[in-house]
Coordinates of C-alpha atoms in Angstrom, one line a residue:
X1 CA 88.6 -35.2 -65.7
X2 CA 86.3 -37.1 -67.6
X3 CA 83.0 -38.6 -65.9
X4 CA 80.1 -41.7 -65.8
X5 CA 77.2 -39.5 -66.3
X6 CA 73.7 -40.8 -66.1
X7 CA 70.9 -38.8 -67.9
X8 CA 67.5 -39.6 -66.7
X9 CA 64.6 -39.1 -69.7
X10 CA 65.1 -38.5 -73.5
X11 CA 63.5 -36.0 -73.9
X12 CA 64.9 -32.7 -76.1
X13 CA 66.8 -31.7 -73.1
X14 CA 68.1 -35.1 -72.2
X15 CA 69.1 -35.5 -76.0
X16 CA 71.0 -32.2 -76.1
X17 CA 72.8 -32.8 -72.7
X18 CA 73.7 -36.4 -73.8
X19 CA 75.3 -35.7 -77.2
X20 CA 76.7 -32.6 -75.1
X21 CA 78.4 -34.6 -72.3
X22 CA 79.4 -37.5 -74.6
X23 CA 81.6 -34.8 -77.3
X24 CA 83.4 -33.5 -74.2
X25 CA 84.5 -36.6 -73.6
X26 CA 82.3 -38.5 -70.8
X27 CA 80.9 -41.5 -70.5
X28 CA 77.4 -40.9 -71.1
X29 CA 74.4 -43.2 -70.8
X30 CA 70.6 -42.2 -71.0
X31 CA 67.7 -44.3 -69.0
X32 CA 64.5 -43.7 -71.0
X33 CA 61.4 -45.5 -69.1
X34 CA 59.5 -45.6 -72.7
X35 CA 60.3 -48.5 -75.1
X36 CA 61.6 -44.9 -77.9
X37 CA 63.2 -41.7 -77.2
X38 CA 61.7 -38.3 -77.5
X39 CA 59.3 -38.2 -74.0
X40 CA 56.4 -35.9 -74.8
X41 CA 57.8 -36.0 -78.5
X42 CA 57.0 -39.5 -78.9
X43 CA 55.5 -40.9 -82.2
X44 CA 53.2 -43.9 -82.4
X45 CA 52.1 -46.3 -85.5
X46 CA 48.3 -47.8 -85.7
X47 CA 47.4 -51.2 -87.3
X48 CA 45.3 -49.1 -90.0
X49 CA 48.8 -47.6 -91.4
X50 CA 48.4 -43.9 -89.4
X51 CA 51.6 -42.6 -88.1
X52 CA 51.1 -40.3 -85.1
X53 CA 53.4 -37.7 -83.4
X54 CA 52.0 -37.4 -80.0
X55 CA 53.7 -34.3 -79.0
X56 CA 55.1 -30.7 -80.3
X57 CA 53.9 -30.5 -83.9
X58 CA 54.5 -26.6 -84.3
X59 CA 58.5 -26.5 -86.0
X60 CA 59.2 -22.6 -84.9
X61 CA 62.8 -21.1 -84.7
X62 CA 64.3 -23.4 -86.9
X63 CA 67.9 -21.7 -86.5
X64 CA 68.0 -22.7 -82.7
X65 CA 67.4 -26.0 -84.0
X66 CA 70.1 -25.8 -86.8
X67 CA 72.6 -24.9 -84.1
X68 CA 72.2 -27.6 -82.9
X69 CA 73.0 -29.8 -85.6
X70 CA 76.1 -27.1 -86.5
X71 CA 77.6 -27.8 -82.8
X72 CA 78.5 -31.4 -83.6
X73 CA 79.4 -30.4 -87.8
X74 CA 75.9 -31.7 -89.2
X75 CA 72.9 -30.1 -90.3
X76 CA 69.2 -30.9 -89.9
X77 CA 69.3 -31.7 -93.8
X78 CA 71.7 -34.5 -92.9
X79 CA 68.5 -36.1 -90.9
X80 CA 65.5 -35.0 -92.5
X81 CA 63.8 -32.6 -95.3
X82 CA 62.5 -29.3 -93.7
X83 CA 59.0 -28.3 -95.7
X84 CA 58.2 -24.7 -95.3
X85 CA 54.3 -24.4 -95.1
X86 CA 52.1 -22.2 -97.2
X87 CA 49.8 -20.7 -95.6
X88 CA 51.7 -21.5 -91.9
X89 CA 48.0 -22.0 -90.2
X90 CA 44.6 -20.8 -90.4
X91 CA 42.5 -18.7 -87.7
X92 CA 38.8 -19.8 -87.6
X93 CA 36.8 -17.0 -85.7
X94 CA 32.6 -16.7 -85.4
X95 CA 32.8 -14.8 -88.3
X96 CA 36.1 -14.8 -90.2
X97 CA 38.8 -16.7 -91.1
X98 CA 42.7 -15.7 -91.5
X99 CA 45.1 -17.5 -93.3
X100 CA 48.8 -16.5 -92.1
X101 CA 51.2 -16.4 -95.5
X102 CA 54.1 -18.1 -95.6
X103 CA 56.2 -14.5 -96.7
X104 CA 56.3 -11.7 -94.1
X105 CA 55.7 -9.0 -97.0
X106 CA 52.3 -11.0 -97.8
X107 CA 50.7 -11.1 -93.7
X108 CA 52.2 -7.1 -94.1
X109 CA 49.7 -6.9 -96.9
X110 CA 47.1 -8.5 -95.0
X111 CA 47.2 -6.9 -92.4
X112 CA 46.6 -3.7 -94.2
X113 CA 43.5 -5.2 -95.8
X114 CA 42.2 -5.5 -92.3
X115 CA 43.0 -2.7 -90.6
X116 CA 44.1 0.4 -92.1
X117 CA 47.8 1.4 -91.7
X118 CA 48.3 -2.1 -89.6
X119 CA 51.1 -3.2 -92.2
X120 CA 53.1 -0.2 -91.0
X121 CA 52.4 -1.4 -87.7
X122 CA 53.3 -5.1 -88.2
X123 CA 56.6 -4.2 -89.9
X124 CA 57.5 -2.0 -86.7
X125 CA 56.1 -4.6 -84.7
X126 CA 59.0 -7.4 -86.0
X127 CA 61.8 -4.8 -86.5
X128 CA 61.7 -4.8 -82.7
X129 CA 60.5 -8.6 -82.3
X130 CA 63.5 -9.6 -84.1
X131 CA 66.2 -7.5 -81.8
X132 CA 64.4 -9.0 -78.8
X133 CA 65.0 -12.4 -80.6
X134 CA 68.8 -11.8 -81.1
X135 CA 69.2 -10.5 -77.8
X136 CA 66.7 -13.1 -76.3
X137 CA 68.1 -16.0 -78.0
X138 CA 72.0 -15.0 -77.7
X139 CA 72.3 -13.3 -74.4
X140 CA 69.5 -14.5 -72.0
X141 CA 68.5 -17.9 -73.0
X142 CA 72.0 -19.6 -72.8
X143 CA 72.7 -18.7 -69.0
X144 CA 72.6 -21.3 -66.6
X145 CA 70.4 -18.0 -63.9
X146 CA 72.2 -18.8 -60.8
X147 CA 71.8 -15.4 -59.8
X148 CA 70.9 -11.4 -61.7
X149 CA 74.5 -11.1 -61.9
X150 CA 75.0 -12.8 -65.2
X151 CA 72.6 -10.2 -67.0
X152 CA 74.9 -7.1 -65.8
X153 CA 76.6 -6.6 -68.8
X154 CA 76.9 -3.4 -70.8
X155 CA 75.2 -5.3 -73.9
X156 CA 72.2 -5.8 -71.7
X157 CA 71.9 -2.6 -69.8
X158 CA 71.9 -1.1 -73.0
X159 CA 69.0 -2.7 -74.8
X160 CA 67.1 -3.0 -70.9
X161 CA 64.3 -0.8 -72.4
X162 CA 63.9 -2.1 -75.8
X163 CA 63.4 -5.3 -74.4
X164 CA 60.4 -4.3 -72.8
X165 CA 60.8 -7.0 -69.9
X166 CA 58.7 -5.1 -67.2
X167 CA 55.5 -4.6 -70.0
X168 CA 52.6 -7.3 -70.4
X169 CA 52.4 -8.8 -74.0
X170 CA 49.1 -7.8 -73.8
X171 CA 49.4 -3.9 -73.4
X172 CA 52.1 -4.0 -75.4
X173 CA 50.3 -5.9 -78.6
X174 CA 47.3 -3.3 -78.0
X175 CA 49.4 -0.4 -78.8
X176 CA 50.6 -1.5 -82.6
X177 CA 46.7 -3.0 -83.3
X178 CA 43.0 -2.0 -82.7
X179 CA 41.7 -5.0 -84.9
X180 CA 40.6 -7.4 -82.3
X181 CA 41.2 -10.4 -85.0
X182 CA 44.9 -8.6 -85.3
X183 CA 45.5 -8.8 -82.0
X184 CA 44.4 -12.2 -81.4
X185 CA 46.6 -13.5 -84.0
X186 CA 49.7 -12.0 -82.2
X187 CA 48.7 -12.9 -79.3
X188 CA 48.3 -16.5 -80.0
X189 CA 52.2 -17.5 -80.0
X190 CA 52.9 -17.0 -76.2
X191 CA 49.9 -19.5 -75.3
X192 CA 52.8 -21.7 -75.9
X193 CA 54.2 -20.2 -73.2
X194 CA 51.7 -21.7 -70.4
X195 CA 49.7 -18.0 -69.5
X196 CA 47.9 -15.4 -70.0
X197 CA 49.3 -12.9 -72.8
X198 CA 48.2 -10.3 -69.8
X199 CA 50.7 -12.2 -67.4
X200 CA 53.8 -12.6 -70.2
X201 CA 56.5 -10.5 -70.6
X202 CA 56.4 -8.3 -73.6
X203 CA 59.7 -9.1 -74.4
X204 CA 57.8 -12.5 -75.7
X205 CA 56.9 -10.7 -78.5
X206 CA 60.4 -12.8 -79.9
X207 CA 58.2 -15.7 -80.7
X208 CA 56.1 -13.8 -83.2
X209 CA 59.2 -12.9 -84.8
X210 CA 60.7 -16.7 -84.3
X211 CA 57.1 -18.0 -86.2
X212 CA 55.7 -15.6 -88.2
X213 CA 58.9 -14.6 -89.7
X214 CA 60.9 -17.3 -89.6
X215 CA 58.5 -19.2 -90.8
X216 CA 56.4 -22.8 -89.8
X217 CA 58.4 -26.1 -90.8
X218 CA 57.3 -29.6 -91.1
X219 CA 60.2 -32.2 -90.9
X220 CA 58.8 -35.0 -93.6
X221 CA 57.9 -38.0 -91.5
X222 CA 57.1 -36.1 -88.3
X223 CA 58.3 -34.2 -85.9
X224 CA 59.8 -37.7 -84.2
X225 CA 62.5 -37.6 -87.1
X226 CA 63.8 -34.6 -84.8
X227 CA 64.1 -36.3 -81.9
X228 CA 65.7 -39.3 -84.1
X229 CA 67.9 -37.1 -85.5
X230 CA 69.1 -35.7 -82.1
X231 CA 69.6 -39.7 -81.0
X232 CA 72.2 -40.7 -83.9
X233 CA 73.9 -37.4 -83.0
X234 CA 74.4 -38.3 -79.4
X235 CA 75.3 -42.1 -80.2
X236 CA 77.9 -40.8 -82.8
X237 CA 79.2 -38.3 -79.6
X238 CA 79.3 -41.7 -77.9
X239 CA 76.1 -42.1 -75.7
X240 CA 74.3 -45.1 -74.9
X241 CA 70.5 -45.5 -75.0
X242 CA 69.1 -48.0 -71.9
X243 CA 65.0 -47.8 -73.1
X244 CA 62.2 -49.5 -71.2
X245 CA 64.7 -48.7 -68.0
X246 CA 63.0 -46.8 -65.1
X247 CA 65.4 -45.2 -62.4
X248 CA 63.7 -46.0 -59.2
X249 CA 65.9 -44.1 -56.9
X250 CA 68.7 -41.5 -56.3
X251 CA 71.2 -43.1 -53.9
X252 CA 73.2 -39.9 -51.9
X253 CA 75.9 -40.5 -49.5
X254 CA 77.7 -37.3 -48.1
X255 CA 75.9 -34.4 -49.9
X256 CA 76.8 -36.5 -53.4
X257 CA 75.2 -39.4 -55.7
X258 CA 76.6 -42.5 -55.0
X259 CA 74.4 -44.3 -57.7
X260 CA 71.0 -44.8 -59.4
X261 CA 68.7 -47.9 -58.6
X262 CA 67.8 -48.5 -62.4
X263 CA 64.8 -51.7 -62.6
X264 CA 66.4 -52.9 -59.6
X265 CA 69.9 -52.7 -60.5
X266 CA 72.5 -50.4 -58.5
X267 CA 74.4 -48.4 -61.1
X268 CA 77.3 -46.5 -60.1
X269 CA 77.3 -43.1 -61.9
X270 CA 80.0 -39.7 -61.1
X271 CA 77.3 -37.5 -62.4
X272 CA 73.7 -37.5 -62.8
X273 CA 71.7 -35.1 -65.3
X274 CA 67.7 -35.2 -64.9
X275 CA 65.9 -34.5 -67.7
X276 CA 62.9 -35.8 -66.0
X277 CA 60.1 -33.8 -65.0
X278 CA 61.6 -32.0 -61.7
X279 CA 59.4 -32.5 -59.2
X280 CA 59.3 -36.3 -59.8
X281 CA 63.3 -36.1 -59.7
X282 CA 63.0 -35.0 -56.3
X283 CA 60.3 -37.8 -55.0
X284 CA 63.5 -39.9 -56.0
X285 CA 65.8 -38.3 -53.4
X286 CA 65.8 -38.1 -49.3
X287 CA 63.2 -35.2 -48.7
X288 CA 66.3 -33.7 -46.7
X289 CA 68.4 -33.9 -50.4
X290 CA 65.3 -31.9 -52.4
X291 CA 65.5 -28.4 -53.8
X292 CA 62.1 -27.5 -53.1
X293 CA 59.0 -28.6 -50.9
X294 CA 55.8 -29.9 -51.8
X295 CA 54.8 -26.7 -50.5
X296 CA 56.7 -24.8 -53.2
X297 CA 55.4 -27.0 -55.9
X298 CA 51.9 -26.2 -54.9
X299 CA 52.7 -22.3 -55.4
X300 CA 54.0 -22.6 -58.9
X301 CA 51.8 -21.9 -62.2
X302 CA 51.8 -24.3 -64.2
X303 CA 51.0 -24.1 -68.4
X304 CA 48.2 -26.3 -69.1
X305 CA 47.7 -29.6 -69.5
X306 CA 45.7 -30.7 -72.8
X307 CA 43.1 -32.9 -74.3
X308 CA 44.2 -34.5 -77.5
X309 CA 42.7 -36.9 -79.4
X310 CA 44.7 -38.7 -82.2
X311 CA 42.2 -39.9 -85.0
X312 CA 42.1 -41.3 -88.1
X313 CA 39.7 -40.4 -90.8
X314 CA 38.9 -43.0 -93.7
X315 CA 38.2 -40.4 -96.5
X316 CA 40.2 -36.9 -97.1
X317 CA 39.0 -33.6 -95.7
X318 CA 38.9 -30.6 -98.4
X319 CA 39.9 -27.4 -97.0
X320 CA 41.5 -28.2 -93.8
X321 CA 44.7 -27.1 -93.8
X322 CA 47.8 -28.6 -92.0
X323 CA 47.2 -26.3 -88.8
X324 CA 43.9 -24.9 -88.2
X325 CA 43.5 -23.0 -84.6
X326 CA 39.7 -22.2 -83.3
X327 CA 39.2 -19.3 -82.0
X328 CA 35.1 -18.5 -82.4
X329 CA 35.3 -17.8 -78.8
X330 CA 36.3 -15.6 -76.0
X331 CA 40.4 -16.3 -75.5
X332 CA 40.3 -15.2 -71.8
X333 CA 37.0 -16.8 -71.0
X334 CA 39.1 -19.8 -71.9
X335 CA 42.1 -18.6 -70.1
X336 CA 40.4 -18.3 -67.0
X337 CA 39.3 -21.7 -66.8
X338 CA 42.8 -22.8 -67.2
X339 CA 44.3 -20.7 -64.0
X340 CA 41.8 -19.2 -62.0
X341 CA 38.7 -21.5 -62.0
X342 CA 40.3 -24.5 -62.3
X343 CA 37.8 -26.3 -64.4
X344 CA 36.3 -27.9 -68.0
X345 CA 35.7 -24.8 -70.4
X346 CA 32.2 -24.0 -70.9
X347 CA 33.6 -21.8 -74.6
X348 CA 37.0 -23.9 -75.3
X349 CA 39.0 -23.2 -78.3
X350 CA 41.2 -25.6 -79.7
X351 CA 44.1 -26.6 -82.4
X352 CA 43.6 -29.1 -84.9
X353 CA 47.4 -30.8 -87.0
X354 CA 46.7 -32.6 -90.2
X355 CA 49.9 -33.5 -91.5
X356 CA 48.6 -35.6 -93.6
X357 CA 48.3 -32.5 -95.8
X358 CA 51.8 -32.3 -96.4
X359 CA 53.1 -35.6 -95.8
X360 CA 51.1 -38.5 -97.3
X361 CA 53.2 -40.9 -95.3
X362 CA 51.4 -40.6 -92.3
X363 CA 48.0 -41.9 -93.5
X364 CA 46.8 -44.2 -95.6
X365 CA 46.1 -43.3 -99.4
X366 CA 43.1 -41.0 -99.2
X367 CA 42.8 -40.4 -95.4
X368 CA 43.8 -37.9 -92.7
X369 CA 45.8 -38.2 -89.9
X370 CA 43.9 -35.8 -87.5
X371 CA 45.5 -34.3 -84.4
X372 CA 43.0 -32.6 -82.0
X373 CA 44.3 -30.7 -78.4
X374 CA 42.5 -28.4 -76.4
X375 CA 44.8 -27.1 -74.0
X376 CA 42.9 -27.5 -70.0
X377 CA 43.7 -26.5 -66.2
X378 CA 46.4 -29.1 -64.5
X379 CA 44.7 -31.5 -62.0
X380 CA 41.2 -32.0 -63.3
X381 CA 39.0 -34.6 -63.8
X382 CA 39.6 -36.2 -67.5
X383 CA 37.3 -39.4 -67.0
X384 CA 36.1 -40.9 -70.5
X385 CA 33.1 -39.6 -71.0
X386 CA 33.9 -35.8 -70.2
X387 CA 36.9 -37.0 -72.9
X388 CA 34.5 -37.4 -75.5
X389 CA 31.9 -35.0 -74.9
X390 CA 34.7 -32.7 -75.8
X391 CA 35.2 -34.3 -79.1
X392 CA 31.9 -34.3 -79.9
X393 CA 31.7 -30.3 -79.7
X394 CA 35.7 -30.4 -81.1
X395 CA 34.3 -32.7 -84.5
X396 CA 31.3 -30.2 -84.9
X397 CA 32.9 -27.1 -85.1
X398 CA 35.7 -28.5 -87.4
X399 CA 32.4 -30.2 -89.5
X400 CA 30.7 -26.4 -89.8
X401 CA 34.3 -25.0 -90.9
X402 CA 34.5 -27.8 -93.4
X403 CA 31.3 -28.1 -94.6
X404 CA 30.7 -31.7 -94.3
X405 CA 28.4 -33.7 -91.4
X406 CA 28.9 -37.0 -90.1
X407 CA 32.8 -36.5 -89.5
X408 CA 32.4 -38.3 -85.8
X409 CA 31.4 -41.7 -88.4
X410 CA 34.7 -41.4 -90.1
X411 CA 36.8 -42.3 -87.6
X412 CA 38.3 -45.5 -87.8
X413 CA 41.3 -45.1 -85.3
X414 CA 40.4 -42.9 -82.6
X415 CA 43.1 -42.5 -79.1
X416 CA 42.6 -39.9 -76.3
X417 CA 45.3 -38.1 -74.1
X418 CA 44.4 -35.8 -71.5
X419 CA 45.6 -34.6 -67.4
X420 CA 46.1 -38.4 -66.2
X421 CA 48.2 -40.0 -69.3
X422 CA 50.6 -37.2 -68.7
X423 CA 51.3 -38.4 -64.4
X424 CA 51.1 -42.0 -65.6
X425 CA 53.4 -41.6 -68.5
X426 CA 55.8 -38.7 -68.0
X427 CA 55.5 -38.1 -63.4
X428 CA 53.9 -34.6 -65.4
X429 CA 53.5 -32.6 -61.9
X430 CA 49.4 -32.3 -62.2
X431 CA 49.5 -33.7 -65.3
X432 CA 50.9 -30.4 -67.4
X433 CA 52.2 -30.7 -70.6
X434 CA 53.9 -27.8 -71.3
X435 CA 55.8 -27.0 -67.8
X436 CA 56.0 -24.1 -66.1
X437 CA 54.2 -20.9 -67.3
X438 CA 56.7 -17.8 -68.1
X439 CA 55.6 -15.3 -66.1
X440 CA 57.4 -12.5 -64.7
X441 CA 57.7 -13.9 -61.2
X442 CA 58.8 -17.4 -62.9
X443 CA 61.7 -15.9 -65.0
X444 CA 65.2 -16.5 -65.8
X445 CA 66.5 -16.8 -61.6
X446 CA 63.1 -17.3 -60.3
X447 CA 62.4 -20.5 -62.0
X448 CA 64.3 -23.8 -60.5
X449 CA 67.5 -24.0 -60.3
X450 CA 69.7 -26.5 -62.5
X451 CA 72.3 -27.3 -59.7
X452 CA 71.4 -29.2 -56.6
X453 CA 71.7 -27.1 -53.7
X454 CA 72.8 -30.1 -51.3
X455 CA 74.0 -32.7 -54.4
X456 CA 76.8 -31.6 -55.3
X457 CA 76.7 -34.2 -58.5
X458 CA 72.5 -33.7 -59.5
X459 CA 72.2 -31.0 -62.3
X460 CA 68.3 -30.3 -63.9
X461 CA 67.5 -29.6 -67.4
X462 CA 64.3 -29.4 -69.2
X463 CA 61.0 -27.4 -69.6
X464 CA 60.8 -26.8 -65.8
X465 CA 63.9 -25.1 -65.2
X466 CA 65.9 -22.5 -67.4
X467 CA 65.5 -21.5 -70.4
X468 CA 61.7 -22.6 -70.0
X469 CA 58.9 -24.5 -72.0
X470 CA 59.2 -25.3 -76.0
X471 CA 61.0 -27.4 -78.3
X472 CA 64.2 -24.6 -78.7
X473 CA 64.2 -24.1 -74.6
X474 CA 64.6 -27.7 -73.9
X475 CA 67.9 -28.3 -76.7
X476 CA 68.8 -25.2 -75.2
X477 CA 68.7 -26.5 -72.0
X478 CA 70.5 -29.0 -72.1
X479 CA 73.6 -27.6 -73.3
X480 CA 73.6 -25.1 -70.4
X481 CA 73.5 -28.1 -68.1
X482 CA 76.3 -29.5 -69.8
X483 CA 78.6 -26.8 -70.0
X484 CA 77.4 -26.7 -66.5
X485 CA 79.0 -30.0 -65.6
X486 CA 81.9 -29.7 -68.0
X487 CA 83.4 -26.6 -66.8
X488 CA 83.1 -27.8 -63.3
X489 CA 86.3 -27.8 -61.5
X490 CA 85.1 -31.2 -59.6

């Protein structure tokens, strides 16, 4: 039976669910409270000719993303041009600097230089990071968790141990490399992640093998010409996109949705889908209809939040290549201030995008579209001042790595982001911007559920619920939710 399905958000995970939905046959519509789709992916234009994505900006695991595209016969080169980036980033330490190749036989080589008999190491180190990706991305990633029963399969129990799901990525990084520098650099990926590498799963050690291997991408025109892309595939399923639309309520009657109040209005819908961020979802329900308490929410770790600054520079910037990552200081002194003390890092480190690098469109003739985020605890105070005393230290660091001064009088557009834009603009639970962190004890059937336990008709997809945070995750996502509601039998 074919349904009026409401997604709430357009984020990746709303994208994938609608274009999902609306190929099986359902009438789908999408209620975006921003004037563009995308949600965190969002991309802005400035007066002075800068183009800004103000979201992901690392393209990892491009073949998740290809499957995608294949599911509905297209491919991502029927959207945009995919630019494989040479070197993929550069590591700033105190003392050093590390460029990561492009070609896995080159970082093997590199390695080596480094630390004697670490290319050995590195090419053991993927042989096992890819099966964890094949396994990771094919068997565990595309189940909906309702309960450890769907991972009993003979598949599974078979590769249990090479999986290495009950190691820390730490421990298990430490036992390939004694190079501090080395280990570092493979640790770095699972910060994605929103934790610790001593609190992640050593079966993470996937997304060295989806980056490093696979490669770091950069779709020409920004990463927003994914999320367009993802759009004109759902409106050719059938979808329609309501923008500036803010659903203000979830009307239940009888343990189902009834309708959505949208900017006032009472739509009638057989299904809902909520790409929204979770907790938010639930403020929009009866307290008696929610999965979870306040309580609950509370107890959850959350992956930072972050301090970005968007900035245009008015001359180009030798030597700074399209992703530079600082890392002069301590990585767990850092860490800590994220999820145990709560607070402004005395040491930070921080990323810094220049896609200008690759992709002239984004600035003007001979300037630099900048990108500066330092990822920060949820929940803090991000009042201007504390904003921009952060820049200030951000704009000297990345002046001693360039070897220029005066960068800070430069700037001729300049926009911060931090803990407060992401409540007012995305209901981000304590202002996070990557979810929730993927821990052990937040795995797989311990993170929120998709389904409703009262609603029979409410399904959740996105980077707070299964498969978990990042790009990938959320397309993934959304087509478990859908298959979800598709092979329902009401």
């Amino acid at each position: 039976m074919k349904k009026k399905i409401a997604v709430i958000g357009s984020g990746f995970s709303g994208l994938s669910a609608a274009a999902y939905l609306a190929k099986a046959g359902n009438e789908v519509h999408v209620f975006e409270k921003h004037d563009q789709p995308g949600g965190r992916a969002r991309q802005f234009k400035t007066e002075e000719g800068y183009v800004f994505d103000m979201g992901p900006s690392w393209y990892w695991m491009p073949d998740i993303i290809d499957n995608f595209f294949t599911d509905f016969g297209s491919k991502t080169t029927d959207f945009f041009e995919l630019i494989s980036l040479n070197p993929q980033f550069e590591m700033i330490f105190a003392d050093d600097k590390i460029a990561v190749p492009e070609n896995l036989d080159e970082l093997k080589i590199l390695f080596e230089k480094i630390e004697v008999g670490a290319g050995l190491q590195l090419e053991k180190f993927m042989k096992s990071a890819k099966f964890k990706y094949e396994v990771g991305m094919q068997d565990f990633v595309n189940k909906p968790c309702h309960s450890w029963a769907e991972f009993i399969s003979p598949k599974i129990a078979k590769s249990a141990l090479k999986l290495d799901l009950l190691s820390n990525f730490r421990n298990y990084v430490a036992k390939y490399f004694k190079n501090e520098k080395l280990r570092t650099l493979m640790e770095f990926p699972v910060i994605f992640l929103g934790a610790s590498p001593k609190n992640i799963p050593a079966l993470y050690s996937l997304m060295n093998y989806g980056g490093y291997a696979l490669g770091t991408h950069y779709p020409v025109g920004g990463f927003y010409q994914l999320v367009l892309g993802m759009k004109q595939v759902a409106e050719k399923q059938g979808a329609t996109f309501h923008f500036s639309n803010i659903v203000e309520s979830i009307n239940t009657e009888n343990g189902s949705i009834i309708s959505l109040t949208v900017n006032g209005n009472i739509l009638d819908f057989d299904t809902v889908v909520a790409s929204s961020d979770y907790h938010h979802t639930e403020t929009l329900l009866n307290k008696m209809d929610r999965n979870y308490s306040e309580e609950y929410w509370k107890n959850r770790i959350f992956a930072p939040s972050s301090l970005i600054y968007y900035l245009g520079i008015n001359q180009t910037l030798p030597n700074l290549k399209h992703h530079t990552l600082f890392f002069e200081n301590d990585l767990d002194e850092h860490i800590d201030c994220i999820y145990e003390d709560k607070k402004w890092p005395e040491k930070p480190l921080f990323y810094v995008c220049c896609p200008s690098k690759t992709d002239q469109g984004v600035a003007p003739e001979g300037k630099e579209n900048v990108f500066l985020l330092m990822p920060l605890a949820t929940g803090i105070n991000d009042e201007e001042a504390v904003r921009e005393k952060y820049l200030a230290e951000m704009m000297t660091r990345l002046e001693n790595h360039l070897g220029i001064r005066n960068l800070m009088s430069m700037i001729e557009y300049k926009r911060s982001y931090c803990v407060q834009d992401f409540i007012s603009d995305y209901n981000a639970y304590g202002g996070n911007a990557y979810g929730l962190a993927n821990t052990l004890g937040q795995t797989a059937v311990l993170k929120p559920k998709i389904r409703n336990k009262k609603i029979k008709n409410l399904f959740y997809t996105g980077q707070l619920t299964v498969p978990g945070p990042g790009v990938p995750p959320s397309i993934i996502s959304g087509k478990i939710v859908s298959n979800e509601i598709i092979n329902a039998k009401n």
